[in-house]
Amino acid sequence: MPDVRGAVATALPDYRVESVALLGEGTEHIAFEINGELIVRFGRAPDPERTDREARLLAAVRGLASLPVPEPVFVLPLLGCLAYRRLPGTPLLDVPRPGRPERIATVLGEFLASLHAVAPGRLAGLLDVDDDPPAEWLREAAADYETVADHLPAGYRGRVEAFLGSAPPPDGSTPVFSHNDLGIEHVLVDPETSAVTGIIDWGDAALVDPAHDYGRLLRDLGPAALLPGVAGAGGENGAALRERAVFYARCGMLEDLAYGVGTGRRRYADKSLAALAWLFPA
């Protein structure tokens, strides 16, 4: 377990730590809440360069994005540690049956459009290119399926297997700046009103196919996620973008299901199983 108190004492020697609470754990990070106001996040495998770059990227993105993003308070790259003031809201993953899902999808679609419109040169030196080909995504999805096939309702297995046996969509997209991990676990909302209050965890941000994050929203929010902004995003044909978004959503569903089953995190497994209805319809 990371030495949270030690990290805070190193970076903020005059800051008094009165409470430390485990906030959440993911595949790449573990986060703690200090005094109900400060989020301190550690990488499971510290990557100093990546941590420092994420902090600098957040400083740049605050003036570009249409939704609030974390403002770094301190960074300790050698520990893979990034701290920021707590943004209001609750991860959408933890909000059962949120109201106004179509409105949430619209707001997030507008948010993606604001990112995709940023000229890459404005973020020079802060982003890698994520260009894994669709064929690689399909291979990884097939591997995930092998670990979770028994957890899928029998009626869906044939449809999933047909997808895994089909050809991936053609690539050829122009990379754009995107969050690159815009699942609902990284979307903060007001649990009472369902208003989106912020976007967290920017460690995977990259120049990438614009369909990646649309696919994640489709996976987690349903078909409404493809309505705002998708026709013409990135300056390309909307049908081609939609085809790739559906492809990435299907692959991502299997990935999240494997993660949920493997770690016992039921919310990931439950949302993935729910997505079968719109990702693999009869």
XYZ file of C-alpha atoms in Angstrom:
282
model
C 0.000 0.000 0.000
C 1.429 3.432 -0.906
C 2.652 5.698 1.885
C -0.008 8.365 1.429
C 0.829 10.367 4.525
C 4.518 10.353 3.642
C 3.832 11.603 0.125
C 1.677 14.469 1.389
C 4.259 15.378 4.033
C 6.988 15.487 1.384
C 5.039 17.709 -1.002
C 3.046 19.806 1.491
C 4.992 19.864 4.775
C 2.629 22.404 6.353
C -0.538 20.512 5.400
C -2.167 18.648 8.295
C -3.550 15.231 7.384
C -6.567 14.456 9.549
C -8.186 11.660 7.554
C -7.196 9.247 4.795
C -9.807 7.186 2.948
C -9.360 4.746 0.102
C -11.251 6.312 -2.788
C -10.921 3.672 -5.469
C -8.752 1.129 -7.232
C -8.415 0.459 -10.937
C -6.182 -1.519 -13.238
C -3.545 1.230 -13.294
C -4.083 3.435 -10.230
C -5.094 3.519 -6.587
C -6.509 6.761 -5.187
C -7.036 8.171 -1.707
C -9.066 11.077 -0.377
C -7.341 13.285 2.198
C -9.428 15.393 4.586
C -12.356 15.103 2.194
C -10.755 17.642 -0.140
C -7.509 16.350 -1.657
C -7.220 13.375 -4.024
C -3.834 11.632 -4.006
C -3.400 9.027 -6.737
C -0.585 6.520 -7.190
C 0.301 4.439 -10.219
C 0.472 0.719 -9.557
C 3.663 0.630 -11.621
C 5.182 4.114 -11.179
C 6.154 5.760 -14.457
C 7.816 9.101 -13.640
C 7.735 10.435 -17.192
C 4.077 9.571 -17.678
C 3.069 11.039 -14.312
C 4.886 14.315 -14.949
C 3.450 14.555 -18.431
C -0.099 13.973 -17.183
C 0.274 16.821 -14.679
C 1.467 19.169 -17.417
C -1.301 17.997 -19.730
C -3.961 18.715 -17.095
C -2.659 22.249 -16.734
C -3.030 22.713 -20.490
C -6.406 20.977 -20.832
C -8.120 23.136 -18.214
C -8.285 25.956 -20.726
C -9.436 23.779 -23.622
C -12.054 21.323 -22.367
C -15.759 22.082 -22.016
C -15.970 20.317 -18.625
C -13.941 20.672 -15.413
C -10.772 18.594 -15.106
C -8.483 18.117 -12.090
C -6.067 20.908 -11.208
C -2.774 19.422 -9.969
C -1.710 20.462 -6.461
C 1.528 18.499 -6.486
C 3.256 15.735 -8.399
C 5.904 13.275 -7.203
C 6.937 11.573 -10.438
C 9.268 8.983 -8.902
C 6.349 7.661 -6.836
C 3.906 7.862 -9.732
C 1.953 10.223 -7.478
C -0.380 12.996 -8.615
C -2.543 15.056 -6.255
C -5.383 17.429 -7.045
C -8.282 19.151 -5.337
C -11.360 16.979 -5.221
C -13.854 17.809 -7.937
C -17.524 17.730 -6.937
C -19.582 14.738 -7.939
C -19.649 10.949 -7.871
C -18.295 8.582 -10.551
C -21.185 7.753 -12.850
C -20.316 4.071 -12.453
C -21.375 4.347 -8.807
C -24.716 6.068 -9.485
C -27.498 3.494 -9.890
C -29.965 4.334 -12.656
C -28.934 7.959 -13.204
C -31.576 10.291 -14.553
C -31.426 11.952 -17.969
C -28.997 9.504 -19.656
C -29.597 11.155 -23.022
C -28.569 14.529 -21.571
C -25.426 12.986 -20.076
C -24.583 11.494 -23.470
C -25.107 14.860 -25.173
C -22.848 16.682 -22.702
C -20.121 14.070 -23.082
C -20.436 14.153 -26.859
C -19.934 17.922 -26.777
C -16.971 17.404 -24.457
C -15.366 14.984 -26.915
C -15.970 17.411 -29.757
C -14.139 20.123 -27.796
C -11.136 17.825 -27.372
C -11.121 16.528 -30.927
C -11.082 20.098 -32.244
C -7.810 20.938 -30.456
C -4.894 21.269 -32.868
C -2.293 18.644 -31.854
C 0.437 21.263 -32.009
C -1.062 23.025 -28.983
C -0.181 19.975 -26.889
C 3.202 19.225 -28.418
C 5.352 17.032 -26.216
C 2.443 16.020 -23.985
C 0.840 13.236 -26.016
C 1.755 9.905 -27.544
C 0.011 8.419 -30.554
C -2.176 5.418 -29.715
C -2.408 3.607 -33.014
C -2.945 -0.055 -32.156
C -4.701 -1.488 -35.231
C -8.248 -2.840 -34.957
C -6.903 -6.342 -35.605
C -4.950 -6.143 -32.339
C -8.083 -5.023 -30.491
C -9.913 -8.043 -31.886
C -7.174 -10.437 -30.776
C -7.272 -9.031 -27.246
C -11.070 -9.221 -27.196
C -10.890 -12.891 -28.184
C -8.493 -13.539 -25.308
C -10.838 -11.748 -22.896
C -13.778 -13.771 -24.169
C -12.016 -17.023 -23.341
C -11.904 -15.969 -19.684
C -15.537 -14.812 -19.422
C -17.535 -16.922 -21.882
C -19.210 -18.877 -19.091
C -20.459 -15.618 -17.559
C -22.379 -14.583 -20.691
C -26.012 -15.598 -21.118
C -26.128 -18.516 -23.537
C -28.204 -16.578 -26.049
C -25.421 -14.054 -26.607
C -22.440 -16.358 -26.971
C -23.020 -17.165 -30.619
C -23.336 -13.468 -31.518
C -20.147 -12.590 -29.652
C -18.283 -15.461 -31.286
C -19.510 -14.367 -34.716
C -18.151 -10.881 -34.018
C -14.794 -12.263 -32.910
C -14.612 -14.331 -36.085
C -15.360 -11.402 -38.404
C -12.940 -8.984 -40.020
C -12.176 -5.794 -38.081
C -13.195 -2.457 -39.629
C -10.658 -0.607 -41.759
C -8.561 1.939 -39.919
C -7.289 4.979 -41.787
C -8.667 7.582 -39.374
C -6.890 10.850 -38.625
C -5.750 10.810 -34.965
C -7.236 13.496 -32.712
C -6.655 14.509 -29.105
C -8.924 12.534 -26.790
C -9.187 11.389 -23.173
C -8.771 7.827 -24.445
C -10.375 6.141 -21.431
C -13.759 7.856 -21.186
C -15.677 5.145 -19.378
C -18.307 6.088 -16.834
C -15.892 5.402 -13.989
C -14.068 8.578 -15.066
C -17.173 10.770 -15.438
C -18.283 12.660 -12.318
C -21.935 13.596 -11.919
C -24.160 15.188 -9.315
C -26.053 12.133 -7.990
C -29.182 14.218 -7.414
C -29.428 16.012 -10.768
C -27.182 13.822 -12.987
C -25.374 16.969 -14.167
C -21.830 16.177 -15.322
C -19.378 17.860 -12.941
C -15.965 16.746 -14.187
C -13.726 14.289 -16.019
C -10.893 12.539 -14.180
C -7.954 10.170 -14.847
C -6.166 11.569 -17.889
C -3.200 9.209 -17.855
C -4.155 7.539 -21.156
C -4.867 10.750 -23.106
C -3.372 10.522 -26.576
C -3.694 11.274 -30.247
C -6.048 8.511 -31.251
C -8.894 7.401 -33.500
C -11.871 9.621 -32.534
C -14.038 6.498 -32.451
C -12.254 5.131 -29.354
C -14.018 7.268 -26.764
C -17.320 7.260 -28.636
C -17.095 3.491 -28.361
C -16.591 3.663 -24.606
C -19.617 5.915 -24.220
C -21.703 3.606 -26.397
C -20.609 0.658 -24.255
C -21.546 2.381 -20.992
C -24.466 4.672 -21.910
C -26.164 2.924 -24.787
C -27.107 4.079 -28.317
C -27.798 7.673 -27.240
C -24.041 8.122 -26.912
C -23.617 8.009 -30.684
C -26.164 10.733 -31.428
C -24.291 13.936 -30.458
C -21.385 14.896 -32.628
C -20.688 11.545 -34.254
C -21.780 12.493 -37.766
C -18.748 14.309 -39.026
C -16.510 14.096 -35.954
C -12.925 14.297 -37.061
C -14.089 15.511 -40.462
C -14.900 12.030 -41.701
C -17.913 10.055 -42.810
C -20.263 9.474 -39.886
C -21.085 5.911 -40.935
C -17.422 4.889 -40.873
C -16.907 6.477 -37.476
C -20.026 4.778 -36.139
C -18.849 1.388 -37.432
C -15.533 1.720 -35.609
C -17.215 3.035 -32.439
C -19.434 -0.057 -32.314
C -16.362 -2.240 -32.864
C -14.409 -0.604 -30.033
C -17.471 -0.731 -27.765
C -17.788 -4.478 -28.262
C -14.097 -5.067 -27.595
C -14.202 -2.776 -24.567
C -17.237 -4.553 -23.153
C -15.352 -7.844 -23.119
C -12.323 -6.151 -21.562
C -14.374 -4.608 -18.751
C -16.270 -7.838 -18.159
C -12.978 -9.714 -17.824
C -11.751 -7.059 -15.401
C -14.935 -7.162 -13.353
C -14.972 -10.950 -13.169
C -11.258 -11.216 -12.452
C -11.265 -8.655 -9.643
C -14.710 -9.264 -8.220
C -15.779 -5.692 -9.000
C -19.403 -6.352 -9.746
C -20.232 -2.911 -11.123
C -17.845 -3.462 -14.041
C -19.262 -6.900 -14.716
C -22.868 -5.761 -14.366
C -22.533 -2.792 -16.724
C -20.794 -5.005 -19.273
C -23.516 -7.630 -19.186
C -26.179 -4.920 -19.489
C -24.456 -3.616 -22.635
C -24.960 -6.930 -24.425
C -28.526 -5.852 -25.209
C -27.472 -2.988 -27.486
C -24.031 -4.177 -28.587
C -25.129 -7.667 -29.681
C -28.852 -7.393 -30.479
C -30.725 -10.286 -32.038
